[in-house]
XYZ file of C-alpha atoms in Angstrom:
266
model
C 108.244 82.012 124.540
C 110.267 78.806 124.654
C 114.194 78.775 125.301
C 114.017 82.468 124.729
C 112.515 82.006 121.180
C 109.421 84.114 120.565
C 107.375 80.955 118.852
C 104.670 83.156 117.532
C 107.157 85.687 115.797
C 108.979 82.873 114.201
C 105.753 81.057 112.923
C 104.636 84.673 111.808
C 107.793 84.846 109.690
C 108.062 81.196 108.394
C 104.354 80.085 107.882
C 103.139 82.876 105.567
C 105.763 82.321 102.766
C 105.588 78.779 103.052
C 101.782 78.986 102.527
C 102.564 81.223 99.624
C 104.638 78.512 97.949
C 102.141 75.805 98.762
C 99.441 77.738 96.918
C 101.787 78.009 93.575
C 102.749 74.224 93.987
C 99.081 73.250 94.257
C 98.075 75.492 91.364
C 101.130 74.221 88.915
C 100.954 71.500 86.404
C 101.132 67.971 88.054
C 104.403 66.670 88.309
C 106.349 69.550 87.127
C 107.797 70.944 90.651
C 109.328 68.946 93.082
C 109.204 69.825 96.676
C 112.639 69.053 97.901
C 114.039 71.193 94.861
C 111.755 74.135 95.915
C 112.913 73.947 99.566
C 116.476 74.128 98.254
C 115.767 77.459 96.116
C 114.363 78.896 99.412
C 117.420 78.134 101.402
C 119.306 79.559 98.163
C 117.086 82.737 98.492
C 118.060 82.850 102.371
C 121.852 82.598 101.277
C 121.590 85.075 98.868
C 121.116 87.697 101.554
C 124.656 87.065 102.862
C 125.979 87.316 99.317
C 124.159 90.949 99.042
C 126.151 92.239 102.108
C 129.517 91.445 100.410
C 128.304 92.722 97.117
C 127.065 95.894 98.973
C 130.497 96.604 100.361
C 132.052 96.459 96.819
C 129.413 98.359 95.114
C 128.067 100.862 97.633
C 125.003 103.251 97.019
C 125.767 106.488 95.285
C 126.937 109.463 97.387
C 126.228 109.791 101.439
C 123.046 111.882 100.496
C 120.718 109.460 98.732
C 119.635 110.189 95.333
C 116.468 108.054 95.733
C 115.674 107.346 92.101
C 119.211 106.638 91.061
C 120.059 104.466 93.792
C 116.758 102.362 93.590
C 117.209 101.710 89.977
C 120.940 101.316 89.307
C 122.389 100.117 92.721
C 119.564 98.550 95.283
C 117.336 96.694 92.919
C 120.050 95.304 90.533
C 122.158 94.289 93.458
C 119.312 92.322 94.973
C 118.355 90.768 91.926
C 121.851 89.831 91.022
C 122.368 87.917 94.220
C 119.088 85.914 93.520
C 120.044 85.208 89.901
C 123.475 84.130 91.247
C 122.399 81.692 93.646
C 119.673 80.516 91.064
C 122.327 79.603 88.672
C 124.485 78.107 91.484
C 121.740 75.642 91.787
C 121.492 74.575 88.319
C 123.057 76.098 85.317
C 120.940 77.985 82.640
C 121.475 75.304 80.007
C 120.552 72.434 82.354
C 117.434 74.380 83.251
C 116.053 73.186 79.763
C 115.285 69.725 81.210
C 112.671 71.278 83.543
C 109.390 72.224 82.818
C 109.360 76.191 81.863
C 106.743 76.765 84.750
C 109.017 74.930 87.216
C 111.821 77.209 86.179
C 109.523 80.095 86.924
C 108.623 78.736 90.367
C 111.816 77.894 91.497
C 113.119 81.449 90.745
C 110.070 82.847 92.710
C 111.204 80.572 95.401
C 114.671 82.243 95.599
C 112.633 85.547 96.073
C 110.523 84.163 98.736
C 113.858 82.880 100.809
C 115.197 86.323 100.360
C 111.922 88.199 101.607
C 111.942 85.692 104.739
C 115.189 86.869 105.678
C 114.683 90.412 105.224
C 111.344 90.440 106.927
C 113.433 89.377 110.042
C 115.769 92.108 109.369
C 112.835 94.662 109.446
C 111.379 93.220 112.599
C 114.730 93.564 114.468
C 114.962 97.279 113.392
C 111.329 98.586 113.244
C 109.649 95.764 115.802
C 106.819 93.256 115.322
C 104.320 95.736 114.180
C 105.826 95.788 110.776
C 105.697 92.049 110.231
C 101.943 91.644 109.179
C 102.193 94.394 106.241
C 105.352 92.902 105.004
C 104.191 89.097 104.991
C 101.430 90.331 102.652
C 103.249 93.021 100.636
C 107.117 92.799 100.586
C 107.060 88.824 100.409
C 104.734 88.609 97.658
C 106.595 91.291 95.775
C 109.735 89.521 95.967
C 108.223 86.453 94.518
C 106.781 88.537 91.770
C 110.392 89.752 90.973
C 111.464 86.088 90.704
C 108.481 85.178 88.530
C 109.639 87.822 86.062
C 112.921 86.995 85.894
C 112.196 83.440 85.837
C 109.649 83.675 83.035
C 112.055 84.964 80.756
C 114.542 82.489 81.769
C 112.234 79.580 81.093
C 111.410 81.166 77.643
C 115.015 81.168 76.822
C 115.116 77.446 77.339
C 112.174 76.683 75.070
C 112.934 75.605 71.328
C 109.927 76.968 69.260
C 110.574 74.578 66.399
C 110.598 75.718 62.545
C 106.986 77.290 62.529
C 105.932 80.723 63.793
C 109.028 81.974 64.879
C 110.238 85.511 65.214
C 113.324 86.968 63.357
C 115.057 86.832 66.739
C 114.039 83.127 67.113
C 115.436 82.203 63.657
C 118.733 84.028 64.336
C 119.217 82.434 67.736
C 118.177 78.813 66.547
C 121.630 78.002 66.126
C 123.048 79.848 68.986
C 121.144 78.394 71.849
C 123.702 79.228 74.521
C 123.328 83.010 73.476
C 119.668 82.978 73.128
C 119.416 81.638 76.852
C 121.969 84.235 78.251
C 120.090 87.174 76.414
C 116.811 85.859 77.943
C 118.708 85.658 81.255
C 119.624 89.401 80.940
C 116.072 90.206 79.741
C 114.683 88.575 82.965
C 117.134 90.334 85.237
C 116.248 93.555 83.697
C 112.664 93.190 83.981
C 112.956 92.024 87.761
C 115.002 95.260 88.469
C 112.398 97.359 86.576
C 109.321 96.023 88.743
C 111.759 95.864 91.768
C 112.723 99.390 91.405
C 109.218 100.832 90.731
C 108.032 98.926 94.167
C 110.936 100.441 96.067
C 110.815 103.648 94.779
C 107.068 104.230 95.355
C 107.835 103.329 99.196
C 111.005 105.345 99.449
C 109.244 108.513 98.282
C 106.292 107.776 100.573
C 108.528 107.561 103.563
C 110.812 110.310 102.431
C 113.609 107.996 103.652
C 116.440 106.000 102.051
C 115.764 102.132 102.729
C 118.589 99.686 102.157
C 116.059 96.596 101.590
C 113.234 96.349 99.383
C 109.596 96.456 101.063
C 107.986 98.929 103.605
C 109.898 100.388 106.524
C 107.659 101.390 109.586
C 104.611 103.241 108.570
C 103.399 104.453 105.427
C 103.324 108.291 105.331
C 101.978 108.956 102.080
C 98.353 107.799 101.312
C 98.963 107.285 97.673
C 101.837 104.801 98.463
C 99.275 101.958 99.629
C 96.913 101.811 96.905
C 100.122 101.777 94.389
C 101.508 99.026 96.128
C 98.328 96.968 96.140
C 97.792 97.650 92.489
C 101.246 96.388 91.969
C 100.647 93.232 93.801
C 97.389 92.781 91.553
C 98.942 93.370 88.291
C 102.022 91.296 89.169
C 99.574 88.462 90.085
C 97.711 88.659 86.964
C 100.790 88.940 84.896
C 102.192 85.815 86.733
C 99.114 83.914 85.792
C 99.531 84.906 82.165
C 103.130 84.021 82.175
C 102.449 80.610 83.369
C 99.861 80.138 80.563
C 102.412 81.299 78.116
C 104.858 78.961 79.256
C 102.743 75.982 79.236
C 101.337 77.049 75.762
C 104.944 77.461 74.236
C 106.072 74.557 75.833
C 103.224 72.024 74.578
C 103.827 73.611 70.984
C 107.515 72.977 71.228
C 106.684 69.137 72.029
C 104.197 69.052 69.123
C 106.865 70.627 66.815
C 109.212 67.869 67.884
C 106.627 64.995 67.366
C 106.655 64.829 63.572
C 110.468 64.959 63.255
C 110.791 62.062 66.028
C 107.990 60.041 64.251
C 110.165 60.236 60.970
C 113.281 58.863 62.523
């Protein structure tokens, strides 16, 4: 304790998220991610919690007696993912994201989720005590990063121009309407994050038989089925993130190859 600050608790809140960010950074394609820009997105995630409070006042949950499924999927998850998306867009418009490597876009969106989780962890510690921190830094923190990964993946996909070959019907229709294509992918990404976020929340809400206003595990898990489901969601989420990263790399490389012949002719 220094100057009334619990240094151990502070480090416990900050170091694990930063470690996760470092691991992702070190495993990303060289030169695609800027550390300063990543930190800016973490701060955007921190700020998004303040925006969430304002939006929650404008759009309160349904009824005073919680309808868990409805509130989880139609209020809690959409609000939280919306404020993250808003802060992400503030740091860089959707069109400007096309100048980033697609994996970087996905990484930065996950950093917004990490910043959100950092403040949320502090809120849970203040309510339930320090004993909830160890479980949250290895569950809810990673979960918020994964929600960001899924949203960032679709945002990045919307910015990749596939060229003339091997395109879907949608790709052909959108080839001359890039702004529409990008915003459709933003919507898909937002819905994907809401879906996974909603499943995560609902699992924990049912297990605790209590309504929780923030994503993550509150206090003790009363239902033994909740923990393995939570671990399974993290595992499959991480596997999905790996495949998403590979797909973005492959798609980006193909887009560069498709542009090369045209550039050479010119």
